[in-house]
mmCIF file of C-alpha atoms in Angstrom:
data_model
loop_
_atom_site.group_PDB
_atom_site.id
_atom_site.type_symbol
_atom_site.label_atom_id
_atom_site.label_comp_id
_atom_site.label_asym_id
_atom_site.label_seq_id
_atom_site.Cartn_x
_atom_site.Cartn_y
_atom_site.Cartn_z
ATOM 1 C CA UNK A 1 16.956 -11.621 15.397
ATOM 2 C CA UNK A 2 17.411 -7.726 14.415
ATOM 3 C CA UNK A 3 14.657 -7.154 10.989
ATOM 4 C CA UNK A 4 13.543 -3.853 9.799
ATOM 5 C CA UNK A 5 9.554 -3.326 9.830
ATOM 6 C CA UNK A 6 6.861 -0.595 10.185
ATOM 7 C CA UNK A 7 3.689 -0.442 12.149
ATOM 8 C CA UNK A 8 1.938 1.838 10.106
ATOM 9 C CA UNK A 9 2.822 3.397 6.262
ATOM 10 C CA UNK A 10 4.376 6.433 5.871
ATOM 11 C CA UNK A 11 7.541 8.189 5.203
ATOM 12 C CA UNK A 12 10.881 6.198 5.159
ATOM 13 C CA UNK A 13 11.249 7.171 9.173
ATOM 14 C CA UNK A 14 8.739 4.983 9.762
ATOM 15 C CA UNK A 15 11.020 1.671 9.070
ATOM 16 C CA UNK A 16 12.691 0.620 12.550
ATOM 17 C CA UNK A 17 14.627 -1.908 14.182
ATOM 18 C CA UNK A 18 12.223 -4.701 15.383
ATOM 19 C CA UNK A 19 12.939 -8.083 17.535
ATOM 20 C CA UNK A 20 11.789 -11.060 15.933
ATOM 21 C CA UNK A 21 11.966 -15.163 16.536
ATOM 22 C CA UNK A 22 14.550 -16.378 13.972
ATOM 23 C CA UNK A 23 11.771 -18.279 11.702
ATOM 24 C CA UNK A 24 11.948 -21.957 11.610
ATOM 25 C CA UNK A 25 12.014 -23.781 7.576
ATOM 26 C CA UNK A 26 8.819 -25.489 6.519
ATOM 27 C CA UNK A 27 8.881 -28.027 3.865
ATOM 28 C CA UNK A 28 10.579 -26.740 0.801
ATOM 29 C CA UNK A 29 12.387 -23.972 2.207
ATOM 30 C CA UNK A 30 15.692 -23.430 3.938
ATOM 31 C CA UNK A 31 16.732 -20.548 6.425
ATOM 32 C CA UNK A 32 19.105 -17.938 5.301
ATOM 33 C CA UNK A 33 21.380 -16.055 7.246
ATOM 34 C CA UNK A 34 21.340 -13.240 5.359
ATOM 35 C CA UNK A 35 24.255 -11.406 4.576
ATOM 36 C CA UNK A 36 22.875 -8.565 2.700
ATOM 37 C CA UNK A 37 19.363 -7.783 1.298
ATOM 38 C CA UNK A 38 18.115 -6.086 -2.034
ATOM 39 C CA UNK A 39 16.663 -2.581 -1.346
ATOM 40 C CA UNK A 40 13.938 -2.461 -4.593
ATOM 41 C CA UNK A 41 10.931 0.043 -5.523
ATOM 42 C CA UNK A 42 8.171 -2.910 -4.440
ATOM 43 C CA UNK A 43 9.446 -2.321 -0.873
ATOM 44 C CA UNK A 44 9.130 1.377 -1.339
ATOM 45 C CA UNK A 45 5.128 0.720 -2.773
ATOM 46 C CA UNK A 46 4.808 -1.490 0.375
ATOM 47 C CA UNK A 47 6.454 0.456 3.210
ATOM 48 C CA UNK A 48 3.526 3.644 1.662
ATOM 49 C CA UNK A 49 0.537 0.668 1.957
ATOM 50 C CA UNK A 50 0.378 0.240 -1.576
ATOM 51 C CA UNK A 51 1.515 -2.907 -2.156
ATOM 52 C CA UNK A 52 0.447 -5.449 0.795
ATOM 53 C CA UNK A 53 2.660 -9.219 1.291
ATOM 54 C CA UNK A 54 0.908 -11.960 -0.615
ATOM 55 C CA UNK A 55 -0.996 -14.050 1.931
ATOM 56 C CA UNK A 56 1.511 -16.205 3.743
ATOM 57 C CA UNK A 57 4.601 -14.267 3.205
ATOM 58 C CA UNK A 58 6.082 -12.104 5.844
ATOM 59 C CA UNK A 59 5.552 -8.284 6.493
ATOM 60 C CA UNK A 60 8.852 -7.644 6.935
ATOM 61 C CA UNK A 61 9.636 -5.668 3.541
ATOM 62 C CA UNK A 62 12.698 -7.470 1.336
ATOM 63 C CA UNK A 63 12.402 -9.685 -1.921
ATOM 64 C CA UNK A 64 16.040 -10.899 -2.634
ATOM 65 C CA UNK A 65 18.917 -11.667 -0.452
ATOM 66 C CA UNK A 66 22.158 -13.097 -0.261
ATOM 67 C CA UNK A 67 23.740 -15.503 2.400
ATOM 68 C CA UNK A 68 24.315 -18.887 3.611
ATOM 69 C CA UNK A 69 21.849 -21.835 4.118
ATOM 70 C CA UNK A 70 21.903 -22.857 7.740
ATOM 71 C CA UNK A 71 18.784 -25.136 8.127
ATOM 72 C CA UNK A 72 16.646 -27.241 5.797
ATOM 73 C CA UNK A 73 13.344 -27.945 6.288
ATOM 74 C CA UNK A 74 11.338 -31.237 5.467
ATOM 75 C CA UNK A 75 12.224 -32.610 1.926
ATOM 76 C CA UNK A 76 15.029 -30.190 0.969
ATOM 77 C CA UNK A 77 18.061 -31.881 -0.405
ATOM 78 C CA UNK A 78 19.570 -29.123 -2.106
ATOM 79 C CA UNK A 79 21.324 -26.655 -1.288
ATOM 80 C CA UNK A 80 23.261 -27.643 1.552
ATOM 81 C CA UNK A 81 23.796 -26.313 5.257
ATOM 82 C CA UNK A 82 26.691 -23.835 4.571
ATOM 83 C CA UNK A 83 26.283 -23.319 1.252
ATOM 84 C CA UNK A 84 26.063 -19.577 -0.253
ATOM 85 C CA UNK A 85 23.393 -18.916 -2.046
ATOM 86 C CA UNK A 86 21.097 -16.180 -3.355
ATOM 87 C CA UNK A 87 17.503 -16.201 -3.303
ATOM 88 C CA UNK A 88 14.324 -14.573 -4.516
ATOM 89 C CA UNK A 89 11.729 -14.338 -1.430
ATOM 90 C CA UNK A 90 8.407 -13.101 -1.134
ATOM 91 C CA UNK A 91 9.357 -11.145 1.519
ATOM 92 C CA UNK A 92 11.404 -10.931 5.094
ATOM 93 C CA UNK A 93 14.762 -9.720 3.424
ATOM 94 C CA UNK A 94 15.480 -7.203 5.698
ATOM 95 C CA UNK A 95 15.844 -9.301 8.645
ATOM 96 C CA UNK A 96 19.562 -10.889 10.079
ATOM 97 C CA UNK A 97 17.659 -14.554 9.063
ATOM 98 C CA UNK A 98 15.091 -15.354 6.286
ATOM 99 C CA UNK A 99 13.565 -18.201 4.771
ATOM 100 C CA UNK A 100 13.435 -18.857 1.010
ATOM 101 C CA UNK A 101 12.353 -21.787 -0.723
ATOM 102 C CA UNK A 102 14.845 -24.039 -1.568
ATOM 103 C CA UNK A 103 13.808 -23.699 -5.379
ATOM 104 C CA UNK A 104 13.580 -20.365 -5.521
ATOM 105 C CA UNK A 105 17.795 -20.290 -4.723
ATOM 106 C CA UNK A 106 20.824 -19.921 -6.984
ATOM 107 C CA UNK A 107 24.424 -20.825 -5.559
ATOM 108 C CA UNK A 108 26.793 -18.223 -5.393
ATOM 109 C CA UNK A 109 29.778 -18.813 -7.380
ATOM 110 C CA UNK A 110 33.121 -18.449 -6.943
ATOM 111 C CA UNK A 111 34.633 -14.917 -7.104
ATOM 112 C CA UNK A 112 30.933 -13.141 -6.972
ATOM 113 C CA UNK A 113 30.748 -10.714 -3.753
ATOM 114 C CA UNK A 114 27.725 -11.591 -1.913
ATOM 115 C CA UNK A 115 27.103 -7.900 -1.777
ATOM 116 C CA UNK A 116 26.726 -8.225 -5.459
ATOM 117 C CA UNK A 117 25.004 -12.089 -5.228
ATOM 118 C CA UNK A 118 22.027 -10.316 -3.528
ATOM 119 C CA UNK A 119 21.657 -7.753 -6.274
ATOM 120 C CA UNK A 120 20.552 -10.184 -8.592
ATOM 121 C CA UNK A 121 17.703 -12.339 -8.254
ATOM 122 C CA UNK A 122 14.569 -9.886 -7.942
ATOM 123 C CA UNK A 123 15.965 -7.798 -11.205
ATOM 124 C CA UNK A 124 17.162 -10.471 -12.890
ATOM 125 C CA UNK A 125 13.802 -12.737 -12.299
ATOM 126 C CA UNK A 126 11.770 -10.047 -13.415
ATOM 127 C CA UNK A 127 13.976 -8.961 -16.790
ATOM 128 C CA UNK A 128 14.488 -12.767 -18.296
ATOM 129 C CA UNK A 129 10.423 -13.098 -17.764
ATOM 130 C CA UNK A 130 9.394 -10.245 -19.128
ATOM 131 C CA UNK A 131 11.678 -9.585 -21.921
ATOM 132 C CA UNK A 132 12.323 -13.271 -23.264
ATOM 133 C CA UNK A 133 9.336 -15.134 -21.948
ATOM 134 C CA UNK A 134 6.459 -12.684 -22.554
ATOM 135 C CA UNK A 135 8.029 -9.989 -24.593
ATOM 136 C CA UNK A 136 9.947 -12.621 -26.836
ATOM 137 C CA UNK A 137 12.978 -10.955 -27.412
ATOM 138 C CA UNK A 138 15.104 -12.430 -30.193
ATOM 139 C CA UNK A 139 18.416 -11.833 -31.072
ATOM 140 C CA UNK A 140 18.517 -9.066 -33.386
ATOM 141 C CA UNK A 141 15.959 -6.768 -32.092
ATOM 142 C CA UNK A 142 15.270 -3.754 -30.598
ATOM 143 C CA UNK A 143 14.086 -2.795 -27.002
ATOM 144 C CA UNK A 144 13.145 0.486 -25.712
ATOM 145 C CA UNK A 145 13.412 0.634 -21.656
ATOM 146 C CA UNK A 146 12.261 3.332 -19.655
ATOM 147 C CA UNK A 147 14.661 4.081 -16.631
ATOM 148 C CA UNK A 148 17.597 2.847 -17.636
ATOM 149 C CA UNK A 149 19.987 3.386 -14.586
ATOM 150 C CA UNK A 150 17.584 1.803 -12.508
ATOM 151 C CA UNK A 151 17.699 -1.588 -10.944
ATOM 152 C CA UNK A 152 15.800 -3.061 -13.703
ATOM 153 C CA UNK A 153 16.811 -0.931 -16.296
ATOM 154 C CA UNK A 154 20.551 -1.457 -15.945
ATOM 155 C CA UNK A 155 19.802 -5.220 -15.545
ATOM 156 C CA UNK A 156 18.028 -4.954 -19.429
ATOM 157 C CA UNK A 157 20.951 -3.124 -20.590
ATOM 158 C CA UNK A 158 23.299 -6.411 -19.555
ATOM 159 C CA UNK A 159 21.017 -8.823 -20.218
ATOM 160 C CA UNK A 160 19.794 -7.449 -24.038
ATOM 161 C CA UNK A 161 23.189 -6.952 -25.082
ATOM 162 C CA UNK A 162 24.684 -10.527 -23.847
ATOM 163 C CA UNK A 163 21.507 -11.897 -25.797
ATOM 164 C CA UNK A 164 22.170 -9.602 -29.006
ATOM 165 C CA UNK A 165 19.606 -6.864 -28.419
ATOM 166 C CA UNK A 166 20.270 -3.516 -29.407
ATOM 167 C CA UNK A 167 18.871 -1.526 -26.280
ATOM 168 C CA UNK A 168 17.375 2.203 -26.363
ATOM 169 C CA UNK A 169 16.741 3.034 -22.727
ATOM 170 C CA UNK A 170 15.584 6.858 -21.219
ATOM 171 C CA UNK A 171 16.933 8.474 -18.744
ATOM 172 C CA UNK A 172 16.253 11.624 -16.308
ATOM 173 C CA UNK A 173 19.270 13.550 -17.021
ATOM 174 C CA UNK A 174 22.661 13.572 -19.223
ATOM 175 C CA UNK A 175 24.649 12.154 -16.749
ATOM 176 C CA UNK A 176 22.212 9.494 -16.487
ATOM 177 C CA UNK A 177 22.696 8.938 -19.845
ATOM 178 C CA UNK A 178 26.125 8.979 -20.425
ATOM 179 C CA UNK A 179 26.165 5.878 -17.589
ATOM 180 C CA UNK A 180 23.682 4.155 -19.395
ATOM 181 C CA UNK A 181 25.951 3.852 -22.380
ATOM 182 C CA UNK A 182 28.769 2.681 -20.338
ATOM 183 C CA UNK A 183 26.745 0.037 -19.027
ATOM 184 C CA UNK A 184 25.902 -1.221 -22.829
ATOM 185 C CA UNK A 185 23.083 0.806 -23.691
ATOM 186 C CA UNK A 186 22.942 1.414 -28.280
ATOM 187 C CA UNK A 187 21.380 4.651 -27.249
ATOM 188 C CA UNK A 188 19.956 6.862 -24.378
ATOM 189 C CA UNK A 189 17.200 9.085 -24.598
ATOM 190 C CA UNK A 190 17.451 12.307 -21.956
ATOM 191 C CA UNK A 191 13.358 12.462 -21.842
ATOM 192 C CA UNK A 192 13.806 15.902 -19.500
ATOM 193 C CA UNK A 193 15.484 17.132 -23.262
ATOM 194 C CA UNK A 194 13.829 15.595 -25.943
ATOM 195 C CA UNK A 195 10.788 13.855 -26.469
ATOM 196 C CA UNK A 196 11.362 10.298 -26.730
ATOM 197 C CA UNK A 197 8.991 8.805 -29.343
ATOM 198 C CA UNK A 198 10.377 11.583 -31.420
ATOM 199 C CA UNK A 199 14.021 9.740 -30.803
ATOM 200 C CA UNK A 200 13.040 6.372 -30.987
ATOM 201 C CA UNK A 201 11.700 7.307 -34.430
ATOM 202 C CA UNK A 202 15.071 8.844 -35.291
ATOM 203 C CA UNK A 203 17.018 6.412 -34.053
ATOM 204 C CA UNK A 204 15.132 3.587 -35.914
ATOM 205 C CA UNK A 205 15.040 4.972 -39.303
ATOM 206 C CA UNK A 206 10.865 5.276 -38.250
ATOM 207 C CA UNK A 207 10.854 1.636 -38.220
ATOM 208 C CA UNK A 208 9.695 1.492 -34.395
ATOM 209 C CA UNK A 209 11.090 -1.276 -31.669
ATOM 210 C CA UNK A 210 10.461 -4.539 -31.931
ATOM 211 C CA UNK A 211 9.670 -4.437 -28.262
ATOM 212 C CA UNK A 212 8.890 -1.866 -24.845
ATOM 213 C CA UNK A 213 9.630 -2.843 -21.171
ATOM 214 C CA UNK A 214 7.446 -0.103 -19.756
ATOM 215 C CA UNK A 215 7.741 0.941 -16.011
ATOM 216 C CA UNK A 216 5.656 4.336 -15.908
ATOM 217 C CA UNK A 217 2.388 2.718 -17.601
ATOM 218 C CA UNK A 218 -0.270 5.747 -17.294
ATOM 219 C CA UNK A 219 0.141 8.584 -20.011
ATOM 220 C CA UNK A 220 3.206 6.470 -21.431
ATOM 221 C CA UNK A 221 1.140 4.175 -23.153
ATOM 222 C CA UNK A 222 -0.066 5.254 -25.521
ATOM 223 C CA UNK A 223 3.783 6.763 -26.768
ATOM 224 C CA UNK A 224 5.220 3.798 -26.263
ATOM 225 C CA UNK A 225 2.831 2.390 -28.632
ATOM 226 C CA UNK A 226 4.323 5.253 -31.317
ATOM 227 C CA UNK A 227 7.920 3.911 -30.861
ATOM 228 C CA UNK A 228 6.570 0.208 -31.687
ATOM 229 C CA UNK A 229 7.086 -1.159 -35.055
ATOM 230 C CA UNK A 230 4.682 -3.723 -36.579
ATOM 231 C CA UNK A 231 4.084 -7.026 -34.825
ATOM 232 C CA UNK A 232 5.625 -4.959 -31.472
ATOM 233 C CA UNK A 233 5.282 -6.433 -27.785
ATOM 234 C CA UNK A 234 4.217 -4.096 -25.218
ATOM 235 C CA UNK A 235 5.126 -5.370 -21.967
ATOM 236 C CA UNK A 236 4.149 -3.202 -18.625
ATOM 237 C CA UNK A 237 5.966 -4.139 -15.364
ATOM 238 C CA UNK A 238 4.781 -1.664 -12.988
ATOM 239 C CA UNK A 239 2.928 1.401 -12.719
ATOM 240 C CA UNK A 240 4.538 4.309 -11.264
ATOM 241 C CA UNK A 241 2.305 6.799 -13.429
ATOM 242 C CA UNK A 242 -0.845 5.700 -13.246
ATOM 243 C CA UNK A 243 -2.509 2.494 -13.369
ATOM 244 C CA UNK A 244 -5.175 3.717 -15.981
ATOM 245 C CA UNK A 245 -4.186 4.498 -20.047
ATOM 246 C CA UNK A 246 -6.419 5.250 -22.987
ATOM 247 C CA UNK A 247 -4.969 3.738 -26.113
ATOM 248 C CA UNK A 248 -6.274 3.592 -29.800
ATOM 249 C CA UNK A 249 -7.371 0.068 -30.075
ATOM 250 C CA UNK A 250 -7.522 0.716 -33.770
ATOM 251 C CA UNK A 251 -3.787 0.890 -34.084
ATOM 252 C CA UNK A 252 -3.570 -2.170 -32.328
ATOM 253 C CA UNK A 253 -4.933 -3.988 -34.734
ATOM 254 C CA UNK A 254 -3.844 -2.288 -37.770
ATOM 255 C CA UNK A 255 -0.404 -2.759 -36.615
ATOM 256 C CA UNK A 256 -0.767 -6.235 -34.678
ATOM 257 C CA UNK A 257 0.512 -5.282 -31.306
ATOM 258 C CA UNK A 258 0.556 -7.208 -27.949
ATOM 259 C CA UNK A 259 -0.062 -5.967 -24.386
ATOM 260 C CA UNK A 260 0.721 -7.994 -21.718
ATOM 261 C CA UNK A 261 2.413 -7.492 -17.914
ATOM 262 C CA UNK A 262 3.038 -9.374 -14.942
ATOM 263 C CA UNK A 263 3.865 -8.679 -11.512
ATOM 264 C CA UNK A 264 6.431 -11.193 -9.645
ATOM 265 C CA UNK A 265 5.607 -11.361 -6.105
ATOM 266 C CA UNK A 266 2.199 -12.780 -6.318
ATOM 267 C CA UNK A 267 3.323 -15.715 -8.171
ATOM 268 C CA UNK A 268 3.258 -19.244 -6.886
ATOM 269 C CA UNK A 269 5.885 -20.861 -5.642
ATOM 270 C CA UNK A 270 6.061 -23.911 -8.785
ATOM 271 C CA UNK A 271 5.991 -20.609 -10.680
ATOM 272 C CA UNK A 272 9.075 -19.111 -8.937
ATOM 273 C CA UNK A 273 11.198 -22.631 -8.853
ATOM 274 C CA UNK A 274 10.545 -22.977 -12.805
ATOM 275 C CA UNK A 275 11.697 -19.403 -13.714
ATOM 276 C CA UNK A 276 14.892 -20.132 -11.286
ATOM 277 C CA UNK A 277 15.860 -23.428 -13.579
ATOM 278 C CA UNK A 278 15.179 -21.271 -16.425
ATOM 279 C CA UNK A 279 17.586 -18.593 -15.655
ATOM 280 C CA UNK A 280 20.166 -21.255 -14.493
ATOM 281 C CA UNK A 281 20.214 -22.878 -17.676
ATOM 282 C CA UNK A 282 20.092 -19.601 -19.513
ATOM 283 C CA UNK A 283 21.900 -16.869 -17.713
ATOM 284 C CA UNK A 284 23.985 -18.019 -14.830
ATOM 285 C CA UNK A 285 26.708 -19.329 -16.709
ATOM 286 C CA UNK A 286 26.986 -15.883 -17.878
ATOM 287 C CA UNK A 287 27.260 -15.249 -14.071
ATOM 288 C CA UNK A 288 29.594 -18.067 -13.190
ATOM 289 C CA UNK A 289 32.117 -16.730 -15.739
ATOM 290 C CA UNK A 290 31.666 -13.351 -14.889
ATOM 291 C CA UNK A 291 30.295 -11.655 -18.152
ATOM 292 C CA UNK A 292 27.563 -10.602 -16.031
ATOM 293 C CA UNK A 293 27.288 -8.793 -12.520
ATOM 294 C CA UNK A 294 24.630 -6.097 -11.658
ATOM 295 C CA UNK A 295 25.833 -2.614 -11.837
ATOM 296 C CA UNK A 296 25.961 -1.256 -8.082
ATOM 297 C CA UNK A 297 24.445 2.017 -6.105
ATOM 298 C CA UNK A 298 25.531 2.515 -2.762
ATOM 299 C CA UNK A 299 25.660 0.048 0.515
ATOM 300 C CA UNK A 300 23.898 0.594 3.492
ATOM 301 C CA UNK A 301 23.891 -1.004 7.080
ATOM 302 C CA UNK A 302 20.741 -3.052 7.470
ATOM 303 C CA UNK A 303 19.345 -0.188 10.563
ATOM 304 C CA UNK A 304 19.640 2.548 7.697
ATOM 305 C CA UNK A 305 17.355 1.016 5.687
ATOM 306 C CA UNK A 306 15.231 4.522 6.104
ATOM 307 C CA UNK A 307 18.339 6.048 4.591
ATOM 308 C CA UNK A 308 18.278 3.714 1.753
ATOM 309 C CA UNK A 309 15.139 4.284 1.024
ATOM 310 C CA UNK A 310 15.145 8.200 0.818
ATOM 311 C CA UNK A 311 18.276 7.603 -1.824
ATOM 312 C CA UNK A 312 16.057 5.229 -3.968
ATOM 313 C CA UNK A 313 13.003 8.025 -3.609
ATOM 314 C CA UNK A 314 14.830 10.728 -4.396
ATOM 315 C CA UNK A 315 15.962 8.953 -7.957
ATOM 316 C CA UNK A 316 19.646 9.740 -7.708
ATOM 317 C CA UNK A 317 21.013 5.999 -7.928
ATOM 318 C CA UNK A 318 22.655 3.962 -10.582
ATOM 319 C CA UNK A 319 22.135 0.452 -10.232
ATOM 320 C CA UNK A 320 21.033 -1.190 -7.129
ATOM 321 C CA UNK A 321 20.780 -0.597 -3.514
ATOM 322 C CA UNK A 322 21.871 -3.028 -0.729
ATOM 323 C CA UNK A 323 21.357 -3.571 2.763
ATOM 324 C CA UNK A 324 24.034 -5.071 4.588
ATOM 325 C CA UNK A 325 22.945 -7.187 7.336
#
């Protein structure tokens, strides 16, 4: 099989066309002939050296795809050879097969594009866990989201407002903006123009947000801890300005605020197949009758994955970036 790997970090010229042995299912898992393949920041982190496969999982960069199930491996009753699915993987999406475990797969339904199928699971994993499992989100409340036309962003703007959150998301620019509030966003902060815990302030009568989904981490902190409002969760997903902050730990208790994070990858595999029946019970209904589809970027064949990358570099997308295998 055609897959897209590196032999050393670098630059996006240094992902290539590679030869591989289709891989063979081991208990639990199926094989996936992938269809297309999520293009998301971790494989940006990992194609620089920054963020290495979890022991076991596969260097080829990719965490979600979309496709059909054409072999089981031991145990696996469901889903079936031939069935569509879309799956969260630990890694090996960009590759023309890849294996997933069975648990950690969602069947595609009926009138969603498998382009769009394989847009889903890695955001929408990572926003039901971190919003309503460890940030607690409750109808009602408010979130503040930093990059809100990216992948993740856009996929908190859907989510919060099918859940009856009133999202306040930043953006790099007014046309940024002005998509964000198409997508659902309450309100969009240009941070380029303003200075956002000023806004949030503004916007909340000086109340604060009942909750942050933080993506910068570094010098952020410590204002995203201004826009929070008594009792507020803090919740840090990745750390694209630093992995080091220096907070008042005073105001945290005064005000009773929690700090918590997670990364997805890493996780085990029980992990994984619980947070999959989770967001089948909860949220793919809303899939299945089409309330909710991720908001798309651009397609590219799987041998310009390079090309994708630059785009999702560079900061000019809206949405999410596929592959198509």
């Amino acid at each position: 099989m055609t897959a897209i790997g590196f032999e050393t970090p670098g630059e996006p010229d240094v992902l290539r066309p590679v030869i591989l042995p289709v891989p063979e299912p081991g208990p639990g898992e199926v094989l996936v002939k992938v269809a297309f393949a999520g293009v998301n920041r971790p494989d940006v982190v990992q194609r620089k050296g920054d963020y290495p496969p979890p022991p076991g999982a596969s260097p080829i960069p990719g965490l979600e795809i979309s496709g059909t199930v054409v072999a089981l491996g031991q145990g696996v009753e469901a889903p079936a050879i031939g069935q569509a699915v879309c799956a969260l993987v630990s890694g090996g999406g960009y590759a023309q097969y890849c294996l997933a475990g069975a648990g950690h797969c969602l069947p595609v339904p009926e009138g969603l594009p498998l382009e769009q199928a394989a847009a889903l699971p890695e955001t929408l994993f990572t926003v039901w866990h971190n919003v309503f499992e460890r940030g607690y989100a409750r109808e009602g409340e408010t979130i503040l989201v930093h990059g809100g036309t990216s992948g993740i962003g856009t996929m908190a703007i859907m989510l919060g407002r099918l859940f009856g959150l009133e999202v306040i998301v930043t953006c790099g620019s007014p046309e940024k903006c002005a998509r964000a509030l198409e997508i659902g966003a309450a309100h969009a902060i240009d941070y380029g123009a303003s200075d956002f815990v000023e806004e949030v302030a503004r916007l909340t009568g000086g109340r604060g947000v009942d909750l942050v989904l933080d993506m910068v981490a570094g010098s952020y902190v410590a204002r995203n801890l201004k826009c929070l409002g008594v009792d507020g969760r803090h919740v840090t997903i990745a750390v694209q300005g630093g992995a080091r902050a220096e907070i008042n730990m005073a105001v945290v208790m005064t005000r009773r605020f929690t700090l918590t994070g997670s990364t997805l990858r890493p996780r085990s595999d029980e992990f994984k197949a619980l947070l999959a029946q989770e967001i089948r019970a909860n949220v793919w209904p809303l899939v299945e009758e089409g309330a909710l589809r991720p908001v798309m970027d651009r397609r590219f064949p799987l041998v310009e994955a390079a090309a994708a990358h630059v785009r999702m570099e560079a900061g000019r997308h809206v949405g999410k970036i596929v592959l198509e295998v």
